[in-house]
Coordinates of C-alpha atoms and ligand atoms in Angstrom, one line a residue:
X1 CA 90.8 129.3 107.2
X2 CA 88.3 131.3 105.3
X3 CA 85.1 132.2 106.9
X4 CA 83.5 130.0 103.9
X5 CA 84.8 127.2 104.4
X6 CA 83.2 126.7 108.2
X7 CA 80.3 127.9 107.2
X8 CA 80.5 125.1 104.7
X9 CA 81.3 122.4 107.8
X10 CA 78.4 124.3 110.0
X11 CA 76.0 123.8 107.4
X12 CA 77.5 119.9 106.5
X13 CA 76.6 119.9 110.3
X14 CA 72.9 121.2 110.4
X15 CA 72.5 118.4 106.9
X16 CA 73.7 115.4 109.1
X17 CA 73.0 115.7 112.6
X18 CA 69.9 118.6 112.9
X19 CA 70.2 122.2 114.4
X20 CA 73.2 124.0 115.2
X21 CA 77.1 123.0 116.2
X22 CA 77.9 124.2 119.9
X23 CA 81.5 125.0 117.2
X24 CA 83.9 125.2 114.3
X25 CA 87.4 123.9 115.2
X26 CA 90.2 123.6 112.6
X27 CA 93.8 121.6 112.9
X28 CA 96.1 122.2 109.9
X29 CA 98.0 119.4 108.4
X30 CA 101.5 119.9 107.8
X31 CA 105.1 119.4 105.6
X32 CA 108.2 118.6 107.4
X33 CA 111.1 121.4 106.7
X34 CA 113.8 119.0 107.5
X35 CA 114.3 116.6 110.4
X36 CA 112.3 113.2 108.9
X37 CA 112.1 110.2 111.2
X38 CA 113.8 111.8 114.2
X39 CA 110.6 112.5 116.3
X40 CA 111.1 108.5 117.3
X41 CA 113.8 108.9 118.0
X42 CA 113.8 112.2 120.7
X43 CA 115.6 114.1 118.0
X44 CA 114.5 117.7 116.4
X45 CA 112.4 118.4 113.3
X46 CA 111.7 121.8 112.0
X47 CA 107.9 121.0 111.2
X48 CA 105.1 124.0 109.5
X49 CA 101.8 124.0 109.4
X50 CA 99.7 124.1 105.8
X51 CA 96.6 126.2 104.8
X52 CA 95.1 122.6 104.5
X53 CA 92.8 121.8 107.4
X54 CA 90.6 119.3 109.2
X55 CA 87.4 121.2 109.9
X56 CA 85.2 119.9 112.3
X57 CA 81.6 121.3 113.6
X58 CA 81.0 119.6 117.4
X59 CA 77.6 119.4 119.5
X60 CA 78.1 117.8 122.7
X61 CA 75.4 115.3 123.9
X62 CA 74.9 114.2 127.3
X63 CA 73.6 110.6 125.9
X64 CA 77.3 109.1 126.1
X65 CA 77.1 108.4 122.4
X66 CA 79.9 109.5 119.9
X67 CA 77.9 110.3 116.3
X68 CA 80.6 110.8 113.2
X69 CA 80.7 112.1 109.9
X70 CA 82.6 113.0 107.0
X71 CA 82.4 115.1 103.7
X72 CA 85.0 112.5 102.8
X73 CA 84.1 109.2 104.3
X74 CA 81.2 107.0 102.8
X75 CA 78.1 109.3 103.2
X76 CA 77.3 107.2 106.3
X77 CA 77.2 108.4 110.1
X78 CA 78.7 105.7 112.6
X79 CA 77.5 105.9 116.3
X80 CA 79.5 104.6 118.9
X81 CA 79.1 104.6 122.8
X82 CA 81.7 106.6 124.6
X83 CA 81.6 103.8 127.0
X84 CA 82.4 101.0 125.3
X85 CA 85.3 102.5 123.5
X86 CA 88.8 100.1 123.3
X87 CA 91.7 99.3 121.3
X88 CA 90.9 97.0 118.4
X89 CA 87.1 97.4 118.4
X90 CA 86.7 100.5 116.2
X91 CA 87.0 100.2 111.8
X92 CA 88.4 102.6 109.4
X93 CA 88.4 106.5 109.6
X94 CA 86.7 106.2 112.9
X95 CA 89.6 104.8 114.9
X96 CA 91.3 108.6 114.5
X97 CA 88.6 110.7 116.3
X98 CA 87.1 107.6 118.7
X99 CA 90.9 106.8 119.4
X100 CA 90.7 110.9 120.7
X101 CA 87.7 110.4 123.1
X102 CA 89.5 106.7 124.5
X103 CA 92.4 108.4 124.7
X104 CA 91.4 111.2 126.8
X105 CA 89.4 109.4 129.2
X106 CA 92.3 107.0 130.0
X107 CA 93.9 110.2 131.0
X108 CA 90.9 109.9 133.7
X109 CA 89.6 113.1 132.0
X110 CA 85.5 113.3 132.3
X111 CA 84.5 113.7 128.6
X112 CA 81.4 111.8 127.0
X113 CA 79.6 112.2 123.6
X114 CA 79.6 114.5 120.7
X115 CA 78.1 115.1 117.1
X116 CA 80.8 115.6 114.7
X117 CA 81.0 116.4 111.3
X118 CA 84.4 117.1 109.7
X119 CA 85.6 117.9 106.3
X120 CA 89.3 118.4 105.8
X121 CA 91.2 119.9 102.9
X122 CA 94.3 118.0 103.6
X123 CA 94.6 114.9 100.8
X124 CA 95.0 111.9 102.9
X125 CA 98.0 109.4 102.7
X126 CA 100.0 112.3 100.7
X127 CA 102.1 112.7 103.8
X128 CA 100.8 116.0 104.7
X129 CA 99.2 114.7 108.0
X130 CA 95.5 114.2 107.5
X131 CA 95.4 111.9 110.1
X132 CA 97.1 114.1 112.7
X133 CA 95.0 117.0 111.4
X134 CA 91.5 114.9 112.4
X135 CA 92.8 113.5 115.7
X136 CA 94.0 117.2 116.8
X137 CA 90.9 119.0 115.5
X138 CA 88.9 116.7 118.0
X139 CA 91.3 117.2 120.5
X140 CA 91.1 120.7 120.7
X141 CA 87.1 121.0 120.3
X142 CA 86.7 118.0 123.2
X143 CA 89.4 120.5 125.3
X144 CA 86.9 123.5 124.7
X145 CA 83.9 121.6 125.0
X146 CA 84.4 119.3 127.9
X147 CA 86.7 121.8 129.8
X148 CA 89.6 120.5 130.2
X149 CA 92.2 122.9 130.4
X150 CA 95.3 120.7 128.2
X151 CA 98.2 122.7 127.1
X152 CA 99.0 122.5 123.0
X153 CA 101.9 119.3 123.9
X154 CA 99.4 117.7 126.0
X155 CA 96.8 117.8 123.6
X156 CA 99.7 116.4 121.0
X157 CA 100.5 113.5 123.0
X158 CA 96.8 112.7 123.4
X159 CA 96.6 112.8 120.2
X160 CA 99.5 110.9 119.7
X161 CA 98.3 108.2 121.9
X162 CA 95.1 107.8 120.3
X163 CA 97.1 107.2 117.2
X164 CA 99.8 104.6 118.3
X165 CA 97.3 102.9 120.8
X166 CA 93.8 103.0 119.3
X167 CA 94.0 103.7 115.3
X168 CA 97.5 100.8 115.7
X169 CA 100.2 103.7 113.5
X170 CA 103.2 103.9 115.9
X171 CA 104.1 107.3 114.6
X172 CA 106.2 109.9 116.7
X173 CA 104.6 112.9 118.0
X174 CA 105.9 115.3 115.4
X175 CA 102.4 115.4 113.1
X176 CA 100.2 115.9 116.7
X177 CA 102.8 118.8 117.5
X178 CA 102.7 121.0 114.4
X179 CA 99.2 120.6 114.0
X180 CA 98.6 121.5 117.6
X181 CA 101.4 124.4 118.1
X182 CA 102.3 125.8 114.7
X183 CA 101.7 129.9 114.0
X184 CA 101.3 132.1 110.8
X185 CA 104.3 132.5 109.5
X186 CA 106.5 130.7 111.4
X187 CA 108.1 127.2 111.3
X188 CA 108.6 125.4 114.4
X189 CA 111.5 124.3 115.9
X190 CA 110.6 120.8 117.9
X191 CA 112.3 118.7 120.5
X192 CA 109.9 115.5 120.5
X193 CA 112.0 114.5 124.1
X194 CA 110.7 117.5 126.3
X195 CA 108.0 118.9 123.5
X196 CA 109.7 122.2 124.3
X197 CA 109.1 124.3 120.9
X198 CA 109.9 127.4 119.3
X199 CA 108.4 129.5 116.6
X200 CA 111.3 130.4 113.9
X201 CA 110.2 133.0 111.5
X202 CA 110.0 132.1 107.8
X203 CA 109.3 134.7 105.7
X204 CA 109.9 133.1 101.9
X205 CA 107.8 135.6 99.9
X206 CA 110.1 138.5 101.4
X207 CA 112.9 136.7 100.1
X208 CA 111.4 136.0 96.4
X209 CA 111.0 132.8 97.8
X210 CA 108.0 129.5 97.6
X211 CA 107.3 126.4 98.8
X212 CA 105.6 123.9 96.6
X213 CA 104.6 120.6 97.5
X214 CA 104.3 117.8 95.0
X215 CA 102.3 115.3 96.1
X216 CA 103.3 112.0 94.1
X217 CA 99.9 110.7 94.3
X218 CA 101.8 107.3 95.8
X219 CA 99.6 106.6 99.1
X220 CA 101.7 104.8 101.8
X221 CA 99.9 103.1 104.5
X222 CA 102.0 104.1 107.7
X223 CA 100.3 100.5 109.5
X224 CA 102.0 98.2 107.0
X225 CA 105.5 96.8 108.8
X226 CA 108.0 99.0 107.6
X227 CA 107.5 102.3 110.1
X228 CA 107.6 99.7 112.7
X229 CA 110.5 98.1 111.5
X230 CA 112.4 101.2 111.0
X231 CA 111.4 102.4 114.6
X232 CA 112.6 99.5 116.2
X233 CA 115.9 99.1 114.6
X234 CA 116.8 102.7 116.0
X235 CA 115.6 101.5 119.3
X236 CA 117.6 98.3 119.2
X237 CA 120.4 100.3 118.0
X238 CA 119.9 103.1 120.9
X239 CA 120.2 100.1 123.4
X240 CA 123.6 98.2 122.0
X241 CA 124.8 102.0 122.1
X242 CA 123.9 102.2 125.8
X243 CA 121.8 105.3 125.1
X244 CA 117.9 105.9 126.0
X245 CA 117.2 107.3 122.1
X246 CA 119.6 108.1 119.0
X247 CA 119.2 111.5 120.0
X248 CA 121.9 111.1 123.0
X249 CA 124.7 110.2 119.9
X250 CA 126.3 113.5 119.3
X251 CA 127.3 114.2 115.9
X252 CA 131.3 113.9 116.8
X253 CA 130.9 110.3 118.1
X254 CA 129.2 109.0 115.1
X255 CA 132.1 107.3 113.6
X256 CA 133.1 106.0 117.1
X257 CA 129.7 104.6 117.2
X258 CA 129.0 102.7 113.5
X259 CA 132.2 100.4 114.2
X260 CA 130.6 99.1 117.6
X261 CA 127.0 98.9 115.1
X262 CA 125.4 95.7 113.2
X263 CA 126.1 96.5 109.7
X264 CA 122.3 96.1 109.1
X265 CA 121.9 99.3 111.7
X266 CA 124.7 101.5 110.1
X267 CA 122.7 103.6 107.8
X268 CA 120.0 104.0 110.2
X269 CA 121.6 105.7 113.1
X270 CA 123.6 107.5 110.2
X271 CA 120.4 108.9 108.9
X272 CA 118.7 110.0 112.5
X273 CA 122.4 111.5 113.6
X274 CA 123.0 113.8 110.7
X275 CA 119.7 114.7 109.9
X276 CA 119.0 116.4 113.6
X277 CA 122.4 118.3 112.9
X278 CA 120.6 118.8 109.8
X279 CA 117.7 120.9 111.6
X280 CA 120.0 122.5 113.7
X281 CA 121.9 124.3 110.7
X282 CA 118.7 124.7 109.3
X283 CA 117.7 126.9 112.3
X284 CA 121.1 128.7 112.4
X285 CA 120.4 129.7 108.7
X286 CA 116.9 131.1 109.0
X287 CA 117.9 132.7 112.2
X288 CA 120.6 134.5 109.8
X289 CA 118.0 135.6 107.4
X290 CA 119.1 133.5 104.4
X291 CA 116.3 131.1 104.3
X292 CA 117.0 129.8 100.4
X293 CA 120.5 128.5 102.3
X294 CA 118.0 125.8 103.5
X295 CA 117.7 124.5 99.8
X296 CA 121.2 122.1 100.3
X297 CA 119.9 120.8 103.3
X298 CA 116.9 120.0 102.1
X299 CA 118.5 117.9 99.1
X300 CA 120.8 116.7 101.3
X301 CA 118.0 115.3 103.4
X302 CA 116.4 113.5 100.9
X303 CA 120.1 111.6 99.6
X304 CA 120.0 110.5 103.2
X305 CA 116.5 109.1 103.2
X306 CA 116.9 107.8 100.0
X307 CA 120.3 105.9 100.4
X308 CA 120.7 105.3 104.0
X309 CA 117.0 105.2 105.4
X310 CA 115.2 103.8 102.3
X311 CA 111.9 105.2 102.8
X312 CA 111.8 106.7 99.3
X313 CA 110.5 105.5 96.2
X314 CA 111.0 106.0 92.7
X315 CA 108.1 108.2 92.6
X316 CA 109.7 110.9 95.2
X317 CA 113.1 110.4 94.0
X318 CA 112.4 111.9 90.4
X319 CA 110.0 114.8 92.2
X320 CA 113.1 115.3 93.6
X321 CA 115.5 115.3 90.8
X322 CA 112.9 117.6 88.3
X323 CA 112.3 120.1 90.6
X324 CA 116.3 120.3 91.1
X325 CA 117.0 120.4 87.4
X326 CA 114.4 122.4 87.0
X327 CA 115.9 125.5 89.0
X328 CA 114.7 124.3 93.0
X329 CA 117.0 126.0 95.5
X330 CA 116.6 122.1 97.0
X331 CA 113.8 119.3 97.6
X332 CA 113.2 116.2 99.9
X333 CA 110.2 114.0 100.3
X334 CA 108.6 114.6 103.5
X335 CA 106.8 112.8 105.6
X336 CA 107.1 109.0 106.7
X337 CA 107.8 108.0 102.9
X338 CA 107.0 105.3 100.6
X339 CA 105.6 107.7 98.7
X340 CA 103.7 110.8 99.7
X341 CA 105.0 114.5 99.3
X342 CA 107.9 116.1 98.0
X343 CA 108.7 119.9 99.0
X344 CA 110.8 122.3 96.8
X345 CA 112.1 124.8 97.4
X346 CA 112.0 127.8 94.9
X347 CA 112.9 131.2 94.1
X348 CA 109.4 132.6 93.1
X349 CA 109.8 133.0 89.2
X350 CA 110.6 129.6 89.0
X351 CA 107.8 128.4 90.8
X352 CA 105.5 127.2 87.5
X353 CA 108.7 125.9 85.2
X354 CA 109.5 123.3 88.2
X355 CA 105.6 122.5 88.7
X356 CA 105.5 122.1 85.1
X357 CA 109.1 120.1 85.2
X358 CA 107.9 117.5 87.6
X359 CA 104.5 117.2 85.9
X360 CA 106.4 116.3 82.4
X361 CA 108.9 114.2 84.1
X362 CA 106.0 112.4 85.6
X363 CA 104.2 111.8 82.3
X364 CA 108.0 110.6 80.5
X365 CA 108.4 107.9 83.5
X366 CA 104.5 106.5 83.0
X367 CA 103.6 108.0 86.0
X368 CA 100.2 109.1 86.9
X369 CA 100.0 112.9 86.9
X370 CA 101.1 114.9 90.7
X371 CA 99.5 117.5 92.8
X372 CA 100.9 120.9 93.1
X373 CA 100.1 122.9 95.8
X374 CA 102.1 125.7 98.0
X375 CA 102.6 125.6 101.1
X376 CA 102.7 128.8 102.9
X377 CA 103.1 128.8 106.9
X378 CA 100.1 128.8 108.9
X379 CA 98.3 129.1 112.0
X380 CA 98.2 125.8 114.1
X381 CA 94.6 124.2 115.6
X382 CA 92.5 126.6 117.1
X383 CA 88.5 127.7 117.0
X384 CA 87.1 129.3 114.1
X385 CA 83.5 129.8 114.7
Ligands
ADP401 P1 98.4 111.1 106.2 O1 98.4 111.4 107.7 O2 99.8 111.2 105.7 O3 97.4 111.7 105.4 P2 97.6 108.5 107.2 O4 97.6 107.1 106.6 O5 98.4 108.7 108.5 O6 98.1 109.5 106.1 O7 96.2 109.0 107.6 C1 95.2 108.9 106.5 C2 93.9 108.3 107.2 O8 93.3 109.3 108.1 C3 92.8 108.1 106.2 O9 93.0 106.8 105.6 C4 91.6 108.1 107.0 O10 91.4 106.9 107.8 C5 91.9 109.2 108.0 N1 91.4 110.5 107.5 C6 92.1 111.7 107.3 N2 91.3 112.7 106.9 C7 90.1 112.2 106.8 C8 88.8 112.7 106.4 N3 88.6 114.0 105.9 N4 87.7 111.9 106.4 C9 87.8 110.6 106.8 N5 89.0 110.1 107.2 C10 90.1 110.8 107.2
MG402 MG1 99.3 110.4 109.3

């Protein structure tokens, strides 16, 4: 996070709500290495954080009322009362950082009213985690503000909460996490059952290596039924299994499993099994210093989304193939799907042929023209000013 770029959000701050923030905070949004819909289901994702950020200058007030902003929203500043915060009761954008305040006083923690003004870099709906970005941003500036003391998986499930309970998205935790506990330079390895993580080192430009993210420009909309459909199918599956979560199936007892399995539930339990051996070999390769090895998987990953989990769409799937044909080591959508983001995985001198690739391949289908970015590893939520 450039020192520009808060003083941008501290002046932003001084425009809106007069005189000086008491702080900067930033949470980064992130892409998904491998490990897609497996948070759910207590499984492993292999998650990094982006240079794109939610930035978010904070006063607190001792008035009880909850003042928002932001660069993005509708130019308008919505006040709520701390007090009167509940489920169901708060619109739009708002729900993400009021759902953070409600969510951390049903903890029973003592927090009241801010100023905030935010303005994030991370596009939203692209499934880079804008929303995650926001909630943890607050998170963290309410933990410094008010006192609080949370650890980084604490703050993530607070997060979480205020996500599933207040803004009505019953995502996993996996966003909250990488936006929360993600370093420079590192990807992190994730159990979402006992939010034990650990930083993996990912050095791509050392190996001639990048990341690009294609955004499709297709914006999902994680509330509609089909998250919540996929979700419970696992968990209904988990159950005729006699298992608490998917994550308990061991790779060897697949097969064993899928005959005693609704045929409608086949694919999924297919998908969440293979794709948390999936980040496991993952691991193993970077741990082995041969991170374009992860280019396979990563193709591999998105075959199994595509044709067992069906969360892609035709958008993602040609990202996919272009950037393939193109010369990408490997590529996968990422995120919850139905659009969103597609990463690729690239030796460096190919980096502007595949951009280029997707971006003609786009225009030859009729499809509106994507994003690309890079993503390079970066530092998870923290203060900047
Ligand atoms: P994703 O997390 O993949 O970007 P979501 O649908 O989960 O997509 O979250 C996007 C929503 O988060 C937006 O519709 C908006 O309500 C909220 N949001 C994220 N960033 C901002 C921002 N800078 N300003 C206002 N709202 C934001
Ligand atoms: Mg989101």
């Amino acid at each position: 996070m450039t020192p520009a770029a808060s003083a941008a959000v501290h002046e932003g701050f001084r425009r809106i709500h007069g005189g000086d923030p008491d702080g900067v905070w930033a949470a980064p949004g992130r892409v998904n290495l491998i490990g897609e819909h497996t948070d759910y289901n207590d499984g492993f994702a292999l998650p990094m954080a982006l240079p794109q950020a939610a930035v978010l200058a904070v006063r607190r007030r001792t008035d009880g009322l909850l003042r928002l902003h932001s660069a993005q929203g509708d130019g308008l500043t919505t006040e709520l009362r701390v007090a009167d915060l509940a489920p169901g009761r708060t619109a739009g954008w708002t729900r993400y950082p009021a759902g953070v305040v409600w969510a951390l006083r049903e903890r029973g923690l003592p927090v009241g009213g801010a100023d905030l003004h935010l303005d994030s870099s991370v596009p939203t709906g692209a499934g880079l985690s804008s929303s995650a970005a926001l909630e943890c941003a607050v998170a963290v500036a309410y933990d410094e503000l008010y006192g609080l003391g949370l650890s980084g998986p604490e703050l993530a499930r607070v997060a979480q909460h205020a996500e599933n309970a207040y803004a009505g998205v019953p995502c996993g935790v996996m966003d909250q996490m990488a936006s929360v506990c993600c370093t420079g330079g590192h990807a992190l390895h994730l159990d979402s059952r006992s939010l034990e993580v650990r930083q993996v080192p990912l050095d791509l430009t050392g190996h001639g290596l990048r990341l690009l993210v294609l955004d499709t420009r297709v914006r999902h909309d994680l509330a509609d039924g089909a998250y919540a459909a996929l979700r419970a199918g696992c968990e209904r599956a988990a159950g005729l299994l006699g298992l608490p979560a998917l994550r308990d199936l061991p790779g060897a007892e697949l097969p064993a499993a899928l005959v005693r399995l609704p045929a409608d539930l086949v694919p999924l339990v297919r998908h969440v099994v293979t794709e948390n051996a999936r980040v496991e070999r993952a691991v193993e390769r970077l741990a082995a210093g041969v991170p374009e090895a992860l280019g396979p998987l990563l193709t591999e990953g998105h075959a199994s989304l595509r044709d067992d989990y069906r969360v892609s769409c035709a958008e993602t799937d040609l990202a996919v193939e272009a950037a393939v044909a193109a010369g990408a080591l490997g590529a996968r959508m990422t995120g919850g799907g139905f659009g969103g983001s597609v990463i690729a995985l690239v030796p460096a001198g190919e980096a502007a042929a595949v951009g280029r690739a997707v971006t003609d391949a786009f225009a030859a289908a009729g499809f509106g023209a994507p994003a690309v970015l890079e993503a390079v590893p970066s530092a998870g939520a923290r203060r900047i000013a």
